Coordinates of N, CA and C in Angstrom, one line a residue:
X1362 N 164.0 90.4 105.2 CA 164.1 89.0 105.5 C 163.5 88.6 106.9
X1363 N 162.8 87.6 106.9 CA 162.2 87.1 108.2 C 163.2 86.3 109.0
X1364 N 163.4 86.7 110.3 CA 164.3 85.9 111.1 C 163.5 84.8 111.8
X1365 N 163.7 83.6 111.4 CA 162.9 82.5 111.8 C 163.6 81.5 112.7
X1366 N 163.0 81.1 113.8 CA 163.5 80.0 114.7 C 164.9 80.3 115.1
X1367 N 165.1 81.3 116.0 CA 166.5 81.6 116.5 C 167.1 80.3 117.2
X1368 N 168.4 80.4 117.3 CA 169.1 79.2 117.9 C 168.6 79.0 119.4
X1369 N 168.7 77.8 119.8 CA 168.2 77.4 121.1 C 169.0 78.1 122.2
X1370 N 170.2 78.6 121.9 CA 171.0 79.3 122.9 C 170.6 80.7 123.1
X1371 N 169.7 81.2 122.2 CA 169.2 82.6 122.4 C 168.1 82.6 123.4
X1372 N 168.0 83.7 124.1 CA 166.8 83.8 125.0 C 165.6 84.3 124.2
X1373 N 164.4 83.7 124.6 CA 163.2 84.1 123.9 C 162.9 85.6 124.3
X1374 N 162.1 86.2 123.4 CA 161.7 87.6 123.7 C 160.8 87.8 125.0
X1375 N 160.2 86.7 125.5 CA 159.4 86.7 126.6 C 159.9 85.8 127.7
X1376 N 159.5 85.9 128.9 CA 160.0 85.1 130.0 C 159.3 83.7 129.8
X1377 N 160.0 82.7 129.3 CA 159.5 81.4 129.1 C 160.6 80.4 128.9
X1378 N 160.5 79.2 129.4 CA 161.5 78.2 129.2 C 161.1 77.3 128.0
X1379 N 160.0 77.6 127.3 CA 159.6 76.8 126.2 C 158.8 77.6 125.2
X1380 N 159.6 78.3 124.3 CA 158.9 79.2 123.4 C 159.6 79.1 122.0
X1381 N 158.8 79.5 121.0 CA 159.3 79.6 119.6 C 158.9 81.0 119.1
X1382 N 159.8 81.6 118.3 CA 159.4 83.0 117.9 C 159.9 83.3 116.5
X1383 N 159.4 84.3 115.9 CA 159.8 84.7 114.6 C 159.7 86.2 114.5
X1384 N 160.8 86.8 114.0 CA 160.9 88.3 113.9 C 160.7 88.7 112.4
X1385 N 159.8 89.7 112.3 CA 159.3 90.2 111.0 C 159.7 91.6 110.8
X1386 N 160.7 92.0 110.0 CA 161.0 93.4 109.8 C 160.0 94.0 108.8
X1387 N 159.8 95.3 109.0 CA 158.9 96.0 108.1 C 159.4 97.5 107.9
X1388 N 159.1 98.0 106.7 CA 159.4 99.4 106.5 C 158.3 100.4 107.0
X1389 N 157.2 99.8 107.5 CA 156.2 100.6 108.0 C 156.6 101.3 109.4
X1390 N 156.1 102.5 109.7 CA 156.4 103.1 111.0 C 155.7 102.3 112.1
X1391 N 156.2 102.4 113.3 CA 155.7 101.6 114.4 C 154.2 101.8 114.6
X1392 N 153.7 103.1 114.5 CA 152.3 103.4 114.7 C 151.5 102.7 113.6
X1393 N 151.9 102.6 112.4 CA 151.1 102.0 111.3 C 151.1 100.5 111.5
X1394 N 152.3 99.9 111.8 CA 152.4 98.5 112.1 C 151.5 98.1 113.2
X1395 N 151.5 98.9 114.3 CA 150.6 98.6 115.4 C 149.1 98.6 115.0
X1396 N 148.8 99.6 114.2 CA 147.4 99.7 113.7 C 147.0 98.5 113.0
X1397 N 147.8 98.0 112.1 CA 147.5 96.8 111.3 C 147.4 95.6 112.3
X1398 N 148.3 95.5 113.2 CA 148.3 94.3 114.1 C 147.1 94.3 115.1
X1399 N 146.5 95.4 115.3 CA 145.3 95.4 116.2 C 144.1 94.8 115.6
X1400 N 144.1 94.5 114.3 CA 143.1 93.8 113.7 C 143.4 92.3 113.9
X1401 N 143.1 91.8 115.0 CA 143.5 90.4 115.4 C 143.0 89.4 114.5
X1402 N 141.8 89.5 114.0 CA 141.2 88.5 113.1 C 142.1 88.4 111.8
X1403 N 142.4 89.6 111.2 CA 143.2 89.6 110.0 C 144.6 89.0 110.2
X1404 N 145.2 89.3 111.4 CA 146.5 88.8 111.6 C 146.5 87.3 111.7
X1405 N 145.5 86.7 112.4 CA 145.3 85.3 112.5 C 145.0 84.6 111.1
X1406 N 144.1 85.2 110.4 CA 143.7 84.6 109.1 C 144.8 84.6 108.1
X1407 N 145.8 85.5 108.2 CA 146.9 85.6 107.3 C 147.7 84.3 107.3
X1408 N 147.7 83.6 108.4 CA 148.5 82.3 108.5 C 148.0 81.4 107.4
X1409 N 149.0 80.9 106.5 CA 148.6 80.1 105.4 C 148.2 78.7 105.7
X1410 N 148.4 78.3 107.0 CA 148.1 76.9 107.4 C 146.8 76.8 108.2
X1411 N 146.2 77.9 108.5 CA 145.0 77.9 109.4 C 143.8 78.2 108.5
X1412 N 142.9 77.2 108.4 CA 141.7 77.3 107.7 C 140.5 77.4 108.7
X1413 N 140.0 78.7 108.7 CA 139.0 79.0 109.7 C 137.6 78.6 109.2
X1414 N 136.9 78.0 110.0 CA 135.5 77.7 109.7 C 134.5 78.6 110.4
X1415 N 135.0 79.2 111.5 CA 134.2 80.2 112.3 C 135.1 81.1 113.1
X1416 N 134.7 82.4 113.1 CA 135.4 83.3 114.0 C 134.3 84.2 114.6
X1417 N 134.4 84.4 115.9 CA 133.4 85.2 116.6 C 134.0 85.9 117.8
X1418 N 133.6 87.2 117.9 CA 134.1 87.9 119.1 C 133.0 87.8 120.2
X1419 N 133.4 87.2 121.3 CA 132.5 86.8 122.3 C 132.4 87.8 123.5
X1420 N 133.3 88.8 123.4 CA 133.3 89.9 124.5 C 134.2 91.0 124.0
X1421 N 134.4 92.0 124.8 CA 135.1 93.2 124.4 C 136.6 92.8 123.9
X1422 N 137.1 91.8 124.5 CA 138.5 91.4 124.1 C 138.7 89.9 124.1
X1423 N 137.5 89.1 123.9 CA 137.6 87.7 123.9 C 137.1 87.2 122.6
X1424 N 137.6 86.0 122.1 CA 137.3 85.5 120.8 C 137.1 84.0 120.9
X1425 N 136.3 83.4 119.9 CA 136.2 82.0 119.8 C 136.4 81.7 118.3
X1426 N 137.2 80.7 117.9 CA 137.5 80.4 116.5 C 137.5 78.9 116.4
X1427 N 137.0 78.4 115.3 CA 137.0 77.0 114.9 C 137.8 76.9 113.6
X1428 N 138.8 76.1 113.6 CA 139.8 76.0 112.5 C 140.4 74.7 112.4
X1429 N 141.0 74.5 111.2 CA 141.9 73.3 111.0 C 143.3 73.9 110.8
X1430 N 144.2 73.4 111.6 CA 145.6 73.7 111.4 C 146.3 72.7 110.6
X1431 N 146.5 73.0 109.3 CA 147.1 72.0 108.4 C 148.5 71.7 108.5
X1432 N 149.2 72.5 109.4 CA 150.6 72.2 109.7 C 150.8 71.0 110.6
X1433 N 149.8 70.6 111.3 CA 150.0 69.5 112.3 C 149.6 68.1 111.7
X1434 N 148.5 67.9 111.1 CA 147.2 68.6 111.0 C 146.3 68.3 112.2
X1435 N 145.5 69.3 112.5 CA 144.6 69.2 113.6 C 143.4 70.1 113.5
X1436 N 142.2 69.6 113.8 CA 141.0 70.4 113.7 C 140.5 70.6 115.2
X1437 N 140.1 71.8 115.5 CA 139.6 72.1 116.8 C 139.1 73.6 117.0
X1438 N 138.9 74.0 118.2 CA 138.5 75.3 118.5 C 139.5 75.9 119.5
X1439 N 139.6 77.3 119.4 CA 140.4 78.0 120.4 C 139.6 79.1 120.9
X1440 N 139.8 79.4 122.2 CA 139.2 80.5 122.9 C 140.3 81.3 123.5
X1441 N 140.3 82.6 123.4 CA 141.4 83.4 123.9 C 140.9 84.8 124.2
X1442 N 141.8 85.5 125.0 CA 141.6 86.9 125.4 C 142.8 87.7 124.9
X1443 N 142.5 88.9 124.4 CA 143.6 89.8 124.0 C 143.8 90.9 125.0
X1444 N 145.0 91.0 125.5 CA 145.3 92.0 126.5 C 146.4 92.9 125.9
X1445 N 146.4 94.2 126.2 CA 147.4 95.1 125.7 C 148.8 94.8 126.3
X1446 N 149.8 95.1 125.5 CA 151.2 95.0 125.9 C 151.8 93.7 125.5
X1447 N 153.1 93.6 125.4 CA 154.0 94.7 125.8 C 154.1 95.9 124.8
X1448 N 154.3 97.1 125.4 CA 154.4 98.3 124.6 C 153.3 98.5 123.6
X1449 N 153.6 98.7 122.3 CA 152.6 98.9 121.3 C 151.9 97.6 120.9
X1450 N 152.4 96.5 121.4 CA 151.9 95.2 121.0 C 150.8 94.7 121.9
X1451 N 150.5 93.4 121.8 CA 149.5 92.8 122.7 C 149.8 91.3 122.9
X1452 N 149.1 90.7 123.8 CA 149.3 89.3 124.2 C 147.9 88.6 124.0
X1453 N 148.0 87.4 123.4 CA 146.8 86.5 123.2 C 147.0 85.4 124.2
X1454 N 146.1 85.4 125.2 CA 146.1 84.3 126.2 C 145.1 83.3 125.9
X1455 N 145.5 82.0 125.7 CA 144.6 80.9 125.4 C 144.0 80.3 126.6
X1456 N 142.8 79.9 126.5 CA 142.1 79.3 127.7 C 142.3 77.8 127.8
X1457 N 142.7 77.2 126.7 CA 142.9 75.8 126.8 C 143.9 75.4 125.7
X1458 N 144.4 74.2 125.7 CA 145.3 73.7 124.8 C 146.8 73.7 125.3
X1459 N 147.7 73.2 124.5 CA 149.1 73.2 124.9 C 149.8 74.5 124.9
X1460 N 149.3 75.5 124.0 CA 149.9 76.8 123.9 C 149.3 77.7 125.0
X1461 N 150.2 78.4 125.7 CA 149.8 79.3 126.8 C 149.4 80.6 126.3
X1462 N 150.2 81.2 125.4 CA 150.0 82.5 124.9 C 150.8 82.8 123.6
X1463 N 150.4 83.8 122.9 CA 151.1 84.3 121.7 C 151.3 85.8 122.0
X1464 N 152.6 86.2 122.0 CA 152.9 87.6 122.3 C 153.4 88.3 121.0
X1465 N 152.8 89.5 120.7 CA 153.1 90.3 119.6 C 153.8 91.5 120.1
X1466 N 155.1 91.5 119.8 CA 156.0 92.6 120.3 C 156.3 93.5 119.1
X1467 N 156.0 94.8 119.2 CA 156.2 95.8 118.1 C 157.2 96.8 118.6
X1468 N 158.3 97.0 117.8 CA 159.3 97.9 118.2 C 160.0 98.6 117.0
X1469 N 160.7 99.7 117.2 CA 161.4 100.3 116.1 C 162.5 99.4 115.7
X1470 N 162.8 99.5 114.3 CA 163.9 98.6 113.8 C 164.4 99.2 112.5
X1471 N 165.7 99.6 112.5 CA 166.4 100.1 111.4 C 165.6 101.3 110.8
X1472 N 165.1 101.2 109.6 CA 164.4 102.3 109.0 C 162.9 102.2 109.1
X1473 N 162.4 101.3 109.9 CA 161.0 101.1 110.1 C 160.6 100.5 111.4
X1474 N 160.2 99.3 111.4 CA 159.7 98.6 112.6 C 159.9 97.1 112.5
X1475 N 159.6 96.4 113.6 CA 159.7 95.0 113.6 C 158.6 94.4 114.5
X1476 N 158.0 93.3 114.0 CA 157.1 92.6 114.8 C 157.7 91.2 115.1
X1477 N 157.7 90.9 116.4 CA 158.2 89.6 116.9 C 157.0 88.8 117.4
X1478 N 156.7 87.7 116.8 CA 155.6 86.8 117.3 C 156.2 85.7 118.0
X1479 N 155.8 85.5 119.3 CA 156.3 84.4 120.2 C 155.2 83.5 120.6
X1480 N 155.3 82.3 120.4 CA 154.4 81.2 120.9 C 155.0 80.7 122.2
X1481 N 154.3 80.8 123.3 CA 154.8 80.4 124.6 C 154.0 79.1 125.0
X1482 N 154.8 78.0 125.2 CA 154.2 76.7 125.5 C 154.3 76.4 127.0
X1483 N 154.7 77.3 127.8 CA 154.9 77.0 129.2 C 153.6 77.0 130.0
X1484 N 152.6 76.3 129.5 CA 151.4 76.1 130.3 C 151.4 74.9 131.1
X1485 N 151.8 73.8 130.5 CA 151.8 72.5 131.2 C 153.2 72.1 131.7
X1486 N 153.3 71.2 132.7 CA 154.6 70.7 133.1 C 155.3 70.1 131.9
X1487 N 156.6 70.1 132.0 CA 157.4 69.6 130.8 C 157.1 68.1 130.5
X1488 N 156.9 67.2 131.4 CA 156.5 65.8 131.0 C 155.2 65.8 130.2
X1489 N 154.2 66.6 130.6 CA 153.0 66.7 129.8 C 153.2 67.2 128.5
X1490 N 154.0 68.3 128.3 CA 154.3 68.8 127.0 C 155.0 67.8 126.1
X1491 N 155.8 67.0 126.7 CA 156.5 66.0 125.8 C 155.5 65.0 125.3
X1492 N 154.5 64.6 126.1 CA 153.5 63.6 125.6 C 152.7 64.2 124.5
X1493 N 152.5 65.6 124.5 CA 151.6 66.2 123.5 C 152.4 67.0 122.5
X1494 N 153.6 66.5 122.2 CA 154.5 67.3 121.3 C 153.9 67.4 119.9
X1495 N 153.0 66.5 119.5 CA 152.4 66.5 118.2 C 151.5 67.7 118.1
X1496 N 151.1 68.3 119.2 CA 150.2 69.5 119.1 C 150.9 70.8 118.9
X1497 N 152.2 70.8 118.9 CA 153.0 72.0 118.8 C 152.8 72.6 117.3
X1498 N 152.4 73.8 117.3 CA 152.1 74.5 116.0 C 153.4 74.6 115.1
X1499 N 153.3 74.0 113.9 CA 154.5 74.1 113.0 C 154.4 75.2 112.0
X1500 N 153.4 76.1 112.1 CA 153.1 77.1 111.1 C 153.8 78.4 111.4
X1501 N 154.5 78.5 112.4 CA 155.0 79.9 112.9 C 155.9 80.5 111.8
X1502 N 156.8 79.8 111.2 CA 157.7 80.4 110.2 C 157.0 80.8 109.0
X1503 N 156.0 80.0 108.5 CA 155.2 80.4 107.4 C 154.3 81.5 107.7
X1504 N 153.8 81.6 108.9 CA 153.0 82.7 109.4 C 153.8 84.0 109.3
X1505 N 155.0 83.9 109.8 CA 155.9 85.1 109.8 C 156.1 85.6 108.4
X1506 N 156.4 84.7 107.4 CA 156.6 85.1 106.0 C 155.4 85.7 105.4
X1507 N 154.2 85.1 105.7 CA 152.9 85.6 105.2 C 152.6 87.0 105.8
X1508 N 153.0 87.2 107.0 CA 152.8 88.6 107.6 C 153.7 89.6 107.0
X1509 N 154.9 89.2 106.7 CA 155.9 90.1 106.1 C 155.3 90.6 104.7
X1510 N 154.8 89.6 103.9 CA 154.2 90.0 102.6 C 153.0 90.8 102.8
X1511 N 152.2 90.5 103.8 CA 150.9 91.3 104.1 C 151.3 92.7 104.4
X1512 N 152.3 93.0 105.3 CA 152.7 94.3 105.6 C 153.3 95.0 104.4
X1513 N 154.0 94.3 103.6 CA 154.6 94.9 102.4 C 153.6 95.4 101.4
X1514 N 152.5 94.6 101.2 CA 151.5 95.0 100.3 C 150.8 96.2 100.8
X1515 N 150.5 96.3 102.1 CA 149.9 97.5 102.7 C 150.8 98.7 102.4
X1516 N 152.1 98.6 102.6 CA 153.0 99.7 102.3 C 153.0 100.1 100.9
X1517 N 152.9 99.1 100.0 CA 153.0 99.4 98.5 C 151.7 99.9 97.9
X1518 N 150.6 99.3 98.3 CA 149.3 99.5 97.6 C 148.2 100.2 98.3
X1519 N 148.3 100.5 99.6 CA 147.2 101.0 100.3 C 146.7 102.4 99.9
X1520 N 147.5 103.1 99.0 CA 147.1 104.4 98.5 C 146.0 104.2 97.4
X1521 N 145.9 103.0 96.8 CA 144.9 102.8 95.8 C 143.5 102.9 96.4
X1522 N 142.5 103.6 95.8 CA 141.2 103.7 96.3 C 140.5 102.3 96.2
X1523 N 139.9 101.9 97.4 CA 139.2 100.6 97.4 C 140.1 99.4 97.8
X1524 N 141.4 99.7 97.8 CA 142.4 98.5 98.0 C 142.2 98.0 99.5
X1525 N 142.2 98.9 100.4 CA 142.1 98.5 101.8 C 140.7 97.7 102.1
X1526 N 139.7 98.2 101.4 CA 138.4 97.5 101.6 C 138.5 96.1 101.0
X1527 N 139.1 96.0 99.8 CA 139.2 94.7 99.2 C 140.0 93.7 100.1
X1528 N 141.1 94.2 100.6 CA 142.0 93.3 101.4 C 141.3 92.8 102.6
X1529 N 140.6 93.8 103.3 CA 139.9 93.4 104.6 C 138.6 92.6 104.4
X1530 N 137.8 93.0 103.4 CA 136.5 92.4 103.3 C 136.5 91.3 102.3
X1531 N 137.5 91.1 101.4 CA 137.4 90.1 100.4 C 138.6 89.1 100.6
X1532 N 139.8 89.7 100.6 CA 141.0 88.8 100.6 C 141.2 88.1 102.0
X1533 N 141.2 88.9 103.1 CA 141.4 88.3 104.4 C 140.4 87.2 104.7
X1534 N 139.1 87.3 104.5 CA 138.2 86.2 104.8 C 138.4 84.9 104.0
X1535 N 139.1 85.0 102.9 CA 139.3 83.9 102.0 C 140.1 82.8 102.7
X1536 N 139.9 81.5 102.3 CA 140.7 80.5 102.8 C 142.1 80.6 102.1
X1537 N 143.2 80.2 102.7 CA 144.5 80.3 102.0 C 144.5 79.7 100.6
X1538 N 143.9 78.6 100.4 CA 143.9 78.0 99.1 C 143.2 78.9 98.1
X1539 N 142.1 79.5 98.5 CA 141.4 80.4 97.6 C 142.3 81.6 97.2
X1540 N 143.1 82.1 98.2 CA 143.9 83.3 97.9 C 145.0 82.9 96.8
X1541 N 145.5 81.7 96.9 CA 146.5 81.2 95.9 C 145.8 81.1 94.5
X1542 N 144.6 80.6 94.5 CA 143.9 80.5 93.2 C 143.6 81.9 92.6
X1543 N 143.2 82.9 93.4 CA 143.0 84.2 93.0 C 144.3 84.8 92.5
X1544 N 145.4 84.6 93.1 CA 146.7 85.1 92.7 C 147.0 84.5 91.3
X1545 N 146.8 83.2 91.1 CA 147.1 82.6 89.8 C 146.2 83.3 88.7
X1546 N 144.9 83.6 89.1 CA 144.0 84.2 88.1 C 144.6 85.6 87.7
X1547 N 145.0 86.3 88.7 CA 145.6 87.6 88.5 C 146.8 87.5 87.5
X1548 N 147.7 86.5 87.8 CA 148.9 86.4 86.9 C 148.5 86.0 85.5
X1549 N 147.5 85.1 85.3 CA 147.0 84.7 84.0 C 146.4 85.9 83.3
X1550 N 145.6 86.7 84.0 CA 145.0 87.9 83.4 C 146.0 88.9 82.9
X1551 N 147.1 89.1 83.7 CA 148.1 90.0 83.4 C 148.9 89.5 82.1
X1552 N 149.1 88.2 82.1 CA 149.8 87.6 81.0 C 149.0 87.7 79.7
X1553 N 147.7 87.5 79.8 CA 146.8 87.6 78.6 C 146.8 89.1 78.1
X1554 N 146.8 90.0 79.1 CA 146.8 91.4 78.7 C 148.1 91.8 78.0
X1555 N 149.2 91.3 78.5 CA 150.5 91.6 77.9 C 150.6 91.0 76.5
X1556 N 150.0 89.8 76.4 CA 150.0 89.1 75.0 C 149.2 89.9 74.1
X1557 N 148.0 90.4 74.5 CA 147.2 91.3 73.7 C 147.9 92.5 73.2
X1558 N 148.7 93.1 74.1 CA 149.4 94.3 73.7 C 150.5 94.0 72.7
X1559 N 151.1 92.8 72.9 CA 152.2 92.4 72.0 C 151.6 92.2 70.6
X1560 N 150.4 91.5 70.5 CA 149.8 91.3 69.2 C 149.3 92.6 68.6
X1561 N 148.8 93.5 69.5 CA 148.4 94.8 69.0 C 149.6 95.6 68.4
X1562 N 150.8 95.5 69.1 CA 152.0 96.2 68.6 C 152.4 95.7 67.3
X1563 N 152.4 94.3 67.1 CA 152.7 93.8 65.8 C 151.8 94.3 64.7
X1564 N 150.5 94.3 65.0 CA 149.5 94.8 64.0 C 149.8 96.2 63.6
X1565 N 150.1 97.1 64.6 CA 150.4 98.5 64.4 C 151.6 98.6 63.5
X1566 N 152.6 97.8 63.8 CA 153.9 97.9 63.0 C 153.6 97.5 61.6
X1567 N 152.9 96.4 61.4 CA 152.6 95.9 60.0 C 151.8 97.0 59.3
X1568 N 150.8 97.6 59.9 CA 150.0 98.6 59.3 C 150.8 99.8 58.9
X1569 N 151.8 100.2 59.7 CA 152.6 101.4 59.4 C 153.6 101.1 58.3
X1570 N 153.9 99.9 58.0 CA 154.9 99.5 57.0 C 154.2 99.3 55.6
X1571 N 152.9 99.3 55.6 CA 152.2 99.0 54.3 C 152.1 100.3 53.5

């Protein structure tokens, strides 16, 4: 279960007076979770409210992306740098906008690991943040749940030949709406196959009774 939006009385996982965070438990070992999270593009694209129009790596650890955030909604561009830490995780430092950084903390947890994603808004003075409150990203909880399912699928299906290639080269670049359509197609296909087996079973039973 994803731990979303802790109480205001709790201290954020990073030093900030204005932050929101979500904790995502996983049965993956820390090393495997860290490996998945290092694919920054995949981690960002998993967000079901972010519709990317362009993604480009502009340097060894810098990126430029153009997207529509449908949780606000707002269309724009983000430029950011990825730096290692804390620990096995990393920090995304934004060059502009109301959000200062997003911190990905990876640590051992129960029988596996846990990823805590923290959005830090302590870039601007508090009065300026209040004026721009409509720019606060509302997708964090949905992002956390999408990441939980993403990690769970890796844990369950990564042994299948070609599955990792499909996820990274086909599924991840899709728009969120396209992923939902593909999932419905899968469900319909499975239902049709099960119906075919049911009809076949009836046919076999009738033939055996003749």
